[in-house]
Short mmCIF file of C-alpha atoms in Angstrom, two decimals:
data_model
loop_
_atom_site.label_atom_id
_atom_site.label_comp_id
_atom_site.label_asym_id
_atom_site.label_seq_id
_atom_site.Cartn_x
_atom_site.Cartn_y
_atom_site.Cartn_z
CA MET A 2 43.11 56.84 125.66
CA GLY A 3 39.75 57.59 124.08
CA GLU A 4 40.71 55.78 120.86
CA LYS A 5 38.89 52.92 119.16
CA VAL A 6 41.64 50.34 118.87
CA GLU A 7 41.17 46.81 117.62
CA ALA A 8 43.09 43.90 119.13
CA VAL A 9 46.07 43.12 116.92
CA SER A 10 49.53 41.62 117.21
CA PHE A 11 52.54 43.71 116.23
CA ALA A 12 55.48 42.72 114.05
CA LEU A 13 58.98 44.02 114.71
CA SER A 14 58.71 46.35 111.71
CA ASP A 15 55.52 47.96 113.07
CA ARG A 16 57.41 49.94 115.70
CA GLN A 17 59.90 51.28 113.15
CA SER A 18 57.07 52.31 110.82
CA TYR A 19 55.18 53.89 113.70
CA ARG A 20 58.22 55.82 114.86
CA GLY A 21 58.56 57.24 111.37
CA LYS A 22 54.89 58.23 111.33
CA LEU A 23 55.28 59.89 114.72
CA GLN A 24 58.07 62.06 113.32
CA GLN A 25 55.84 62.97 110.35
CA CYS A 26 53.06 63.92 112.78
CA LEU A 27 55.43 66.03 114.87
CA ALA A 28 56.59 67.85 111.74
CA GLY A 29 52.93 68.36 110.83
CA LEU A 30 52.24 69.86 114.26
CA ALA A 31 55.23 72.17 113.90
CA ARG A 32 53.92 73.33 110.53
CA LEU A 33 50.42 73.92 111.89
CA LEU A 34 51.94 76.05 114.65
CA ALA A 35 54.18 77.96 112.25
CA GLU A 36 51.31 78.62 109.84
CA LYS A 37 49.01 79.73 112.68
CA ARG A 38 46.26 77.32 111.64
CA PHE A 39 44.80 76.85 115.13
CA ASP A 40 41.42 77.95 116.42
CA ARG A 41 40.95 81.50 117.68
CA PRO A 42 40.38 82.12 121.41
CA ARG A 43 37.00 80.72 122.47
CA ASN A 44 37.36 80.35 126.26
CA LEU A 45 36.09 76.78 126.08
CA MET A 46 36.29 74.37 129.00
CA GLY A 47 35.27 70.73 129.32
CA LEU A 48 34.81 68.21 132.10
CA GLU A 49 35.11 64.43 132.43
CA ILE A 50 34.54 62.43 135.60
CA GLU A 51 35.48 58.79 136.17
CA LEU A 52 33.00 56.95 138.37
CA ASN A 53 32.73 53.76 140.38
CA LEU A 54 29.89 51.25 140.55
CA ALA A 55 29.05 49.90 144.01
CA GLY A 56 26.14 48.03 145.52
CA PRO A 57 24.00 48.97 148.54
CA ASP A 58 26.59 47.12 150.66
CA GLY A 59 29.33 49.50 149.49
CA MET A 60 31.14 46.75 147.58
CA PRO A 61 32.25 47.16 143.93
CA ARG A 62 29.97 45.87 141.18
CA MET A 63 31.61 44.48 138.02
CA MET A 64 28.81 45.38 135.64
CA ASN A 65 29.55 48.53 133.64
CA ALA A 66 28.32 46.92 130.39
CA GLU A 67 24.88 46.25 131.88
CA VAL A 68 24.65 49.69 133.45
CA LEU A 69 25.77 51.46 130.26
CA GLU A 70 23.18 49.53 128.27
CA ARG A 71 20.47 50.83 130.58
CA ILE A 72 21.81 54.39 130.63
CA ALA A 73 21.94 54.40 126.80
CA SER A 74 23.61 57.81 126.54
CA ARG A 75 26.72 58.85 124.64
CA ASP A 76 27.66 61.01 127.61
CA PHE A 77 28.58 57.83 129.52
CA GLN A 78 31.37 55.49 128.42
CA THR A 79 33.36 52.52 129.65
CA GLU A 80 36.54 52.96 131.62
CA LEU A 81 39.38 50.55 132.38
CA ALA A 82 37.64 48.08 134.71
CA MET A 83 34.15 46.64 134.92
CA PHE A 84 33.35 48.72 138.02
CA ASN A 85 34.23 51.99 136.21
CA LEU A 86 32.27 54.44 134.06
CA GLU A 87 33.08 57.88 132.72
CA VAL A 88 30.72 60.80 132.18
CA ASN A 89 31.59 63.56 129.71
CA ILE A 90 30.04 67.01 129.88
CA ALA A 91 29.86 68.95 126.62
CA PRO A 92 32.25 71.93 126.31
CA HIS A 93 31.06 75.23 127.77
CA ARG A 94 32.24 78.78 127.32
CA LEU A 95 33.74 80.18 130.50
CA GLY A 96 31.69 83.11 131.71
CA GLY A 97 28.34 84.06 133.23
CA ARG A 98 26.72 81.35 135.37
CA VAL A 99 28.71 78.55 133.71
CA PHE A 100 29.49 76.76 136.97
CA ASP A 101 25.87 76.65 138.10
CA ARG A 102 24.91 75.31 134.66
CA LEU A 103 27.63 72.67 134.88
CA ALA A 104 26.48 71.67 138.35
CA GLU A 105 22.89 71.28 137.19
CA GLU A 106 23.90 69.22 134.15
CA LEU A 107 26.07 66.96 136.30
CA ARG A 108 23.38 66.46 138.94
CA THR A 109 20.84 65.55 136.27
CA SER A 110 23.20 63.15 134.46
CA LEU A 111 24.44 61.43 137.61
CA ALA A 112 20.96 61.10 139.12
CA TYR A 113 19.72 59.47 135.91
CA ALA A 114 22.72 57.12 135.77
CA HIS A 115 22.26 56.25 139.45
CA ARG A 116 18.59 55.36 138.89
CA LYS A 117 19.51 53.15 135.96
CA ALA A 118 22.30 51.48 137.95
CA ASN A 119 19.84 50.86 140.79
CA GLU A 120 17.82 48.67 138.40
CA VAL A 121 20.64 46.12 138.53
CA ASP A 122 21.42 46.57 142.25
CA ALA A 123 24.31 48.99 141.70
CA GLY A 124 24.88 52.70 142.22
CA ILE A 125 27.14 55.54 141.10
CA VAL A 126 29.96 56.59 143.45
CA MET A 127 32.20 59.63 142.91
CA ILE A 128 35.34 58.97 144.94
CA GLY A 129 39.07 58.93 144.24
CA ILE A 130 39.54 55.27 145.24
CA LEU A 131 36.65 53.05 146.34
CA PRO A 132 37.66 52.02 149.90
CA THR A 133 36.12 48.55 149.62
CA LEU A 134 38.20 47.43 146.62
CA ALA A 135 40.11 44.21 147.31
CA ARG A 136 43.12 42.82 145.50
CA ASP A 137 40.93 40.15 143.89
CA ASP A 138 38.82 42.92 142.32
CA LEU A 139 41.79 44.41 140.47
CA VAL A 140 42.82 41.59 138.16
CA SER A 141 42.90 41.35 134.37
CA ALA A 142 39.69 39.29 134.32
CA ASN A 143 37.84 42.41 135.55
CA LEU A 144 39.12 44.74 132.82
CA SER A 145 36.33 46.09 130.63
CA ASP A 146 35.59 43.98 127.57
CA VAL A 147 37.05 46.54 125.17
CA ASP A 148 39.92 45.78 122.79
CA ARG A 149 41.94 48.89 123.58
CA TYR A 150 42.16 48.06 127.29
CA THR A 151 43.22 44.47 126.64
CA LEU A 152 45.81 45.61 124.12
CA LEU A 153 47.14 48.36 126.37
CA ASN A 154 47.43 45.92 129.28
CA ASP A 155 49.26 43.37 127.13
CA GLN A 156 51.72 45.94 125.80
CA ILE A 157 52.52 47.52 129.18
CA VAL A 158 52.97 44.08 130.76
CA ALA A 159 55.24 43.02 127.88
CA ALA A 160 57.29 46.22 128.14
CA ARG A 161 57.84 45.70 131.86
CA GLY A 162 58.53 41.97 131.56
CA GLU A 163 57.61 41.15 135.16
CA ASP A 164 54.95 41.76 137.79
CA PHE A 165 54.19 45.33 138.84
CA THR A 166 55.24 46.25 142.37
CA LEU A 167 52.88 48.37 144.46
CA ASP A 168 54.63 49.86 147.48
CA ILE A 169 53.07 52.89 149.19
CA ASP A 170 54.17 53.80 152.70
CA GLY A 171 51.62 56.08 154.33
CA VAL A 172 49.66 55.89 157.58
CA GLU A 173 50.01 52.17 156.92
CA ARG A 174 52.09 50.42 154.30
CA LEU A 175 50.82 48.58 151.26
CA SER A 176 53.27 46.24 149.55
CA CYS A 177 52.10 43.77 146.92
CA THR A 178 52.44 42.82 143.28
CA SER A 179 50.10 42.68 140.30
CA ALA A 180 50.33 40.73 137.06
CA SER A 181 48.34 43.38 135.14
CA ILE A 182 47.62 47.12 135.01
CA ALA A 183 44.21 46.51 136.62
CA PRO A 184 45.14 48.37 139.87
CA GLU A 185 45.21 51.55 137.78
CA ALA A 186 41.42 51.22 137.54
CA ALA A 187 41.15 52.03 141.24
CA CYS A 188 42.13 55.62 140.38
CA THR A 189 39.06 57.63 139.40
CA SER A 190 39.64 61.27 138.58
CA VAL A 191 38.19 64.51 137.31
CA GLN A 192 39.70 65.81 134.08
CA LEU A 193 39.41 69.53 133.43
CA HIS A 194 40.01 70.68 129.84
CA LEU A 195 40.83 74.21 128.76
CA GLN A 196 41.14 75.13 125.09
CA VAL A 197 43.97 77.61 124.59
CA THR A 198 45.70 79.25 121.66
CA PRO A 199 49.26 78.15 120.88
CA GLY A 200 50.57 81.50 122.08
CA ARG A 201 48.99 81.02 125.52
CA PHE A 202 49.52 77.27 125.85
CA ALA A 203 52.87 77.35 127.65
CA ASP A 204 51.73 79.95 130.18
CA VAL A 205 48.57 77.99 130.99
CA TRP A 206 50.41 74.64 131.24
CA ASN A 207 53.13 76.13 133.46
CA ALA A 208 50.48 77.72 135.69
CA ALA A 209 48.63 74.39 135.91
CA GLN A 210 51.83 72.61 136.93
CA ALA A 211 52.56 75.23 139.58
CA VAL A 212 49.13 74.84 141.23
CA ALA A 213 48.79 71.05 140.90
CA ALA A 214 49.95 70.57 144.49
CA VAL A 215 47.41 73.07 145.82
CA GLN A 216 44.63 71.32 143.90
CA VAL A 217 45.58 68.02 145.54
CA ALA A 218 45.97 69.49 149.02
CA VAL A 219 42.46 70.96 149.13
CA GLY A 220 40.82 68.25 147.00
CA ALA A 221 42.37 64.98 148.29
CA ASN A 222 39.83 62.13 148.40
CA SER A 223 41.72 58.81 148.10
CA PRO A 224 43.10 57.60 151.46
CA PHE A 225 42.36 53.85 151.23
CA LEU A 226 43.43 50.96 149.02
CA PHE A 227 43.09 47.22 149.63
CA GLY A 228 42.02 47.83 153.22
CA ARG A 229 45.06 49.97 154.07
CA GLU A 230 45.14 53.66 154.96
CA LEU A 231 47.84 55.22 152.81
CA TRP A 232 48.19 58.85 151.67
CA PRO A 233 45.30 61.36 151.63
CA GLU A 234 45.68 61.28 147.83
CA SER A 235 46.98 57.81 146.96
CA ARG A 236 46.07 57.92 143.27
CA PRO A 237 49.33 59.42 141.94
CA PRO A 238 51.70 56.82 143.46
CA LEU A 239 49.26 54.03 142.60
CA PHE A 240 48.87 55.24 139.01
CA LEU A 241 52.63 55.58 138.60
CA GLN A 242 53.41 52.12 139.95
CA SER A 243 50.57 50.29 138.22
CA THR A 244 51.57 51.56 134.74
CA ASP A 245 55.34 51.54 135.23
CA THR A 246 56.98 49.87 132.24
CA ARG A 247 60.42 50.22 133.88
CA PRO A 248 61.92 47.28 135.75
CA PRO A 249 64.06 48.31 138.76
CA GLU A 250 67.25 48.55 136.70
CA LEU A 251 65.77 51.14 134.35
CA GLN A 252 64.34 53.05 137.31
CA ALA A 253 67.85 53.14 138.81
CA GLN A 254 69.18 54.57 135.53
CA GLY A 255 66.74 57.48 135.74
CA VAL A 256 64.51 56.41 132.84
CA ARG A 257 61.33 58.46 133.04
CA PRO A 258 58.05 56.79 134.08
CA ARG A 259 55.00 56.98 131.79
CA THR A 260 53.03 58.57 134.65
CA TRP A 261 54.99 61.75 134.95
CA PHE A 262 54.91 65.18 136.52
CA GLY A 263 57.57 66.41 134.08
CA GLU A 264 60.97 67.97 134.68
CA ARG A 265 60.92 71.53 133.32
CA TRP A 266 58.82 74.56 132.53
CA ILE A 267 58.02 74.84 128.83
CA SER A 268 57.94 77.57 126.19
CA SER A 269 55.59 75.88 123.68
CA ALA A 270 53.08 73.04 123.39
CA TYR A 271 55.53 71.54 120.89
CA ASP A 272 57.98 70.93 123.78
CA LEU A 273 55.64 68.38 125.39
CA PHE A 274 54.79 66.46 122.22
CA GLU A 275 58.47 66.36 121.28
CA GLU A 276 59.42 65.05 124.74
CA ASN A 277 56.78 62.35 124.43
CA LEU A 278 58.46 61.07 121.26
CA ARG A 279 62.00 61.44 122.57
CA PHE A 280 61.52 59.75 125.94
CA PHE A 281 58.77 57.14 125.54
CA PRO A 282 58.75 54.08 123.25
CA PRO A 283 55.42 53.46 121.51
CA LEU A 284 53.08 51.02 123.23
CA LEU A 285 50.46 50.77 120.48
CA PRO A 286 52.26 51.10 117.11
CA ILE A 287 49.10 51.31 114.99
CA CYS A 288 49.70 53.27 111.79
CA ASP A 289 47.08 55.38 110.06
CA GLU A 290 47.03 55.78 106.27
CA GLU A 291 47.10 59.58 106.46
CA ASP A 292 50.16 61.45 105.15
CA PRO A 293 50.20 64.62 107.29
CA ARG A 294 52.44 66.54 104.87
CA ARG A 295 50.23 65.79 101.87
CA VAL A 296 47.11 66.78 103.79
CA LEU A 297 48.71 70.09 104.73
CA ASP A 298 49.98 70.68 101.18
CA GLU A 299 46.41 70.25 99.96
CA GLY A 300 45.13 72.80 102.47
CA GLY A 301 43.58 70.26 104.84
CA ILE A 302 43.94 69.58 108.55
CA PRO A 303 45.73 66.33 109.46
CA ARG A 304 44.34 64.12 112.21
CA LEU A 305 47.88 63.31 113.44
CA ALA A 306 46.43 59.97 114.57
CA GLU A 307 49.72 58.38 115.65
CA LEU A 308 50.71 61.41 117.70
CA VAL A 309 47.29 61.51 119.38
CA LEU A 310 47.36 57.79 120.19
CA HIS A 311 50.92 57.92 121.55
CA ASN A 312 50.06 60.97 123.63
CA GLY A 313 47.19 59.00 125.20
CA THR A 314 49.61 56.39 126.58
CA ILE A 315 51.73 58.94 128.49
CA TYR A 316 50.06 59.99 131.71
CA ARG A 317 51.17 63.53 132.47
CA TRP A 318 49.23 65.18 135.29
CA ASN A 319 48.76 68.11 132.92
CA ARG A 320 48.57 66.64 129.45
CA PRO A 321 48.70 68.45 126.09
CA VAL A 322 45.83 67.53 123.76
CA TYR A 323 45.56 68.08 120.00
CA GLY A 324 42.06 67.93 118.60
CA ILE A 325 39.91 68.98 115.63
CA ALA A 326 36.44 70.49 115.95
CA ASP A 327 34.38 71.59 112.95
CA GLY A 328 37.42 71.13 110.72
CA VAL A 329 39.63 73.47 112.78
CA PRO A 330 42.54 72.23 114.94
CA HIS A 331 42.87 73.28 118.56
CA LEU A 332 45.05 72.68 121.61
CA ARG A 333 43.86 71.91 125.13
CA VAL A 334 45.49 71.57 128.51
CA GLU A 335 43.98 68.51 130.22
CA ASN A 336 44.30 68.78 133.98
CA ARG A 337 44.23 65.25 135.47
CA VAL A 338 45.23 66.02 139.05
CA LEU A 339 41.94 65.85 140.95
CA PRO A 340 40.17 62.80 142.35
CA ALA A 341 36.48 62.33 141.65
CA GLY A 342 33.98 63.62 144.23
CA PRO A 343 32.92 63.94 146.92
CA THR A 344 29.84 65.82 145.61
CA VAL A 345 28.88 67.73 142.49
CA THR A 346 29.29 70.97 144.45
CA ASP A 347 32.81 69.96 145.48
CA VAL A 348 33.76 68.98 141.92
CA ILE A 349 32.53 72.31 140.54
CA ALA A 350 34.26 74.22 143.35
CA ASN A 351 37.53 72.49 142.47
CA ALA A 352 36.97 73.39 138.82
CA ALA A 353 36.21 77.05 139.56
CA PHE A 354 39.31 77.31 141.74
CA TYR A 355 41.48 75.79 138.98
CA TYR A 356 40.12 77.83 136.08
CA GLY A 357 40.34 81.05 138.07
CA LEU A 358 43.87 80.35 139.25
CA VAL A 359 45.35 79.43 135.88
CA ARG A 360 43.77 82.51 134.26
CA ALA A 361 45.27 84.81 136.89
CA LEU A 362 48.69 83.15 137.10
CA ALA A 363 49.10 82.83 133.33
CA GLY A 364 48.64 86.57 132.99
CA GLU A 365 51.02 87.77 135.69
CA ALA A 366 53.87 90.12 134.75
CA ARG A 367 56.31 88.03 136.79
CA PRO A 368 54.87 84.53 136.44
CA VAL A 369 55.19 82.11 139.32
CA TRP A 370 57.21 79.66 137.20
CA THR A 371 59.95 82.26 136.76
CA ARG A 372 60.26 82.44 140.55
CA LEU A 373 59.64 78.82 141.60
CA PRO A 374 62.11 76.07 140.60
CA PHE A 375 60.41 73.24 138.72
CA GLU A 376 61.90 70.79 141.22
CA ALA A 377 60.05 72.64 143.99
CA ALA A 378 56.74 72.33 142.11
CA ALA A 379 57.33 68.58 141.73
CA ALA A 380 58.25 68.24 145.42
CA ASN A 381 55.12 70.23 146.35
CA PHE A 382 53.00 67.76 144.37
CA ASP A 383 54.50 64.83 146.25
CA ARG A 384 53.97 66.49 149.66
CA ALA A 385 50.37 67.37 148.81
CA CYS A 386 49.66 63.73 147.97
CA ARG A 387 51.35 62.51 151.16
CA TYR A 388 49.86 65.03 153.60
CA GLY A 389 46.74 66.39 151.91
CA ILE A 390 45.23 69.47 153.49
CA GLU A 391 47.94 69.43 156.19
CA ALA A 392 50.74 69.77 153.60
CA SER A 393 53.27 72.59 153.63
CA LEU A 394 54.25 73.91 150.21
CA GLU A 395 57.09 75.99 148.81
CA TRP A 396 55.99 79.20 147.12
CA PRO A 397 57.61 82.45 145.94
CA ARG A 398 57.81 85.17 148.57
CA ARG A 399 55.83 88.32 148.01
CA GLY A 400 57.61 91.61 147.57
CA ARG A 401 60.95 92.68 146.15
CA HIS A 402 63.28 90.35 148.03
CA GLY A 403 62.46 87.25 146.01
CA GLY A 404 63.24 83.66 146.92
CA THR A 405 60.76 81.10 148.18
CA THR A 406 59.30 80.14 151.53
CA ARG A 407 57.52 77.08 152.95
CA LEU A 408 54.05 77.64 154.38
CA PRO A 409 50.90 75.61 155.12
CA ALA A 410 48.81 74.93 152.02
CA VAL A 411 45.67 76.27 153.72
CA GLN A 412 47.43 79.56 154.51
CA LEU A 413 48.72 79.86 150.95
CA VAL A 414 45.24 79.25 149.57
CA GLN A 415 43.43 81.60 151.93
CA ASP A 416 45.91 84.49 151.88
CA GLU A 417 47.13 84.46 148.29
CA LEU A 418 45.49 82.01 145.91
CA LEU A 419 41.78 82.50 146.57
CA PRO A 420 42.02 86.24 145.78
CA LEU A 421 43.95 85.33 142.62
CA ALA A 422 41.32 82.75 141.65
CA ALA A 423 38.57 85.32 142.19
CA ALA A 424 40.38 87.80 139.95
CA GLY A 425 40.84 85.07 137.33
CA LEU A 426 37.13 84.20 137.34
CA ASP A 427 36.34 87.90 136.98
CA ALA A 428 38.65 87.99 133.96
CA TRP A 429 36.72 85.07 132.44
CA GLY A 430 33.50 87.03 132.96
CA VAL A 431 32.07 84.61 135.54
CA GLU A 432 29.14 86.03 137.52
CA PRO A 433 30.06 87.09 141.09
CA ALA A 434 27.37 84.79 142.53
CA ASP A 435 29.02 81.75 140.92
CA ARG A 436 32.48 82.96 141.86
CA ASP A 437 31.64 83.53 145.52
CA LEU A 438 29.60 80.35 145.97
CA TYR A 439 32.20 77.94 144.65
CA LEU A 440 35.35 79.65 145.90
CA GLY A 441 33.56 79.86 149.25
CA VAL A 442 33.54 76.04 149.33
CA ILE A 443 37.34 76.00 148.94
CA GLU A 444 37.68 78.65 151.66
CA GLU A 445 35.54 76.67 154.10
CA ARG A 446 37.57 73.50 153.50
CA CYS A 447 40.70 75.47 154.39
CA LYS A 448 39.15 77.06 157.50
CA ARG A 449 37.94 73.69 158.80
CA ARG A 450 40.89 71.66 157.37
CA VAL A 451 38.41 69.21 155.90
CA ASN A 452 38.27 67.49 152.53
CA GLY A 453 37.09 64.10 151.30
CA ALA A 454 40.19 62.33 152.57
CA THR A 455 39.94 63.72 156.11
CA TRP A 456 36.24 62.83 156.29
CA GLN A 457 36.88 59.25 155.14
CA SER A 458 39.77 58.73 157.55
CA ARG A 459 38.01 60.23 160.57
CA THR A 460 34.79 58.33 159.93
CA PHE A 461 36.70 55.07 159.45
CA HIS A 462 38.56 55.53 162.76
CA ARG A 463 35.32 56.37 164.57
CA ALA A 464 33.90 53.10 163.23
CA LEU A 465 36.96 51.19 164.47
CA GLU A 466 36.62 52.82 167.89
CA SER A 467 33.01 51.64 168.05
CA GLY A 468 34.24 48.05 167.83
CA MET A 469 33.83 47.33 164.12
CA GLY A 470 36.36 45.19 162.29
CA ARG A 471 38.39 46.85 159.52
CA ASP A 472 36.46 45.46 156.56
CA VAL A 473 33.10 46.21 158.16
CA ALA A 474 34.29 49.74 159.05
CA LEU A 475 35.45 50.40 155.49
CA ALA A 476 32.14 49.17 154.07
CA ALA A 477 30.16 51.25 156.57
CA THR A 478 32.28 54.33 155.76
CA THR A 479 31.70 53.78 152.06
CA LYS A 480 27.93 53.40 152.49
CA ARG A 481 27.75 56.57 154.59
CA TYR A 482 29.88 58.41 152.02
CA CYS A 483 27.44 57.35 149.29
CA GLU A 484 24.46 58.59 151.29
CA LEU A 485 26.02 62.00 151.87
CA MET A 486 27.34 62.21 148.30
CA HIS A 487 23.83 61.81 146.91
CA LEU A 488 22.38 64.32 149.39
CA GLY A 489 24.81 66.75 147.76
CA GLU A 490 25.93 69.12 150.50
CA PRO A 491 29.68 69.88 150.20
CA VAL A 492 32.05 67.66 152.15
CA HIS A 493 33.14 70.32 154.66
CA THR A 494 29.59 70.21 156.07
CA TRP A 495 29.43 66.42 156.47
CA PRO A 496 29.13 65.11 160.05
CA VAL A 497 32.03 62.83 160.89
CA GLY A 498 31.15 59.29 161.89
CA LEU A 499 28.32 56.89 161.24
CA PRO A 500 24.72 57.70 162.16
CA GLU A 501 23.39 56.10 165.29
CA PRO A 502 21.18 53.10 164.50
CA ALA A 503 17.49 53.83 164.87
CA VAL A 504 16.07 52.52 168.15
CA PRO A 505 12.74 50.73 167.61
CA ARG A 506 9.87 52.10 169.70
#
């Protein structure tokens, strides 16, 4: 959510007042768009990464407050649970050697945080879901001691009115319940921001939706939860189920979940904010004193605080963001598809692939979203989560005949999307050395059919074959992952399996 929210109780009238303020904010946004008050094109991108804390034994450490106190940097913040942190990288202009600069900043920040965490017997882990998490780790008592998380948990639990059901049927099946939203904390992601003008917003958001499945297929890194092997990318179903305010009856009626892919291509950023008000009841009806219309009448820029807060409680995989920088409003597309990790190089490769692709696809004369049904994009996303790098995806045929075809994700990436991403990075003005290095990582993953999820699964099964029990194998896999993550070579180069124990001489 990113908002400083104090713990309060809400009266019945609060929701009515808040709903009215939301409509005022939406009208304010419409006026800002009509009056063309938004920032000029600046080609700005930003990056956030959610992290896990684990000990030398690979087990989660519930101590983010202590670690953050030692890190003592505004770049690092709390996340939902006590074993989570988030690092924020300052916005950069796309172009030149931006990806190498980002990689260096990330390596420096994470190495510093890791050293500080080591002082209290913990360490930083970039991974979609920490394999060693147990059900007892994901309970409300382990939520971070921050008012907004407690309040959000209380409101989502109250809206649902019963325990949350987790049911994911993958390689194995996980079926359990939770009395809180704490299982959401298992999902640690990379969030890629791109500032866009209102006129380009719809094209960029539509392009991001179209390629979300491809991002997941090549970047999957979350195969385990509570000791079970599920989907290569288990975060999306886990996130959906652990924040689902709908009891089964409302699900059966087709009420939309708060974790949502969406249901249509859009023509304006306004479409998404308007849908958020129309479909989703407020969870945190906290009213600000600002009158957006009066602020606009006086020539100012409204914060639209209620709209921003409400937007932060709806978990679209590509989320619209309204912000103000240096007194000027702007819009961003926040891409929330990717899991964290495995290495800084992998994270930056995923980012380069995304930014290049959306630039190229958003500028096409016959955009992909005019040729691909939205339902097919949503189905692609589901298949990519279920099957990872082995997924087959529906995509528009080349040439004059039109229609769509189903083909392996790796073939789609290698034959069609990597050249597009390269052209998009060229259009951003990215140096060829950066372009080739990081897109080369994506190409090698496709050639070898390897990503973080395949490495975790294969190493875990090798450990089982060596005679280890499941819990020991998961811990050993996690420890080996951490070693290789900190060495920093991209995941497609990692040797599968655990190293042989040293034989004493």
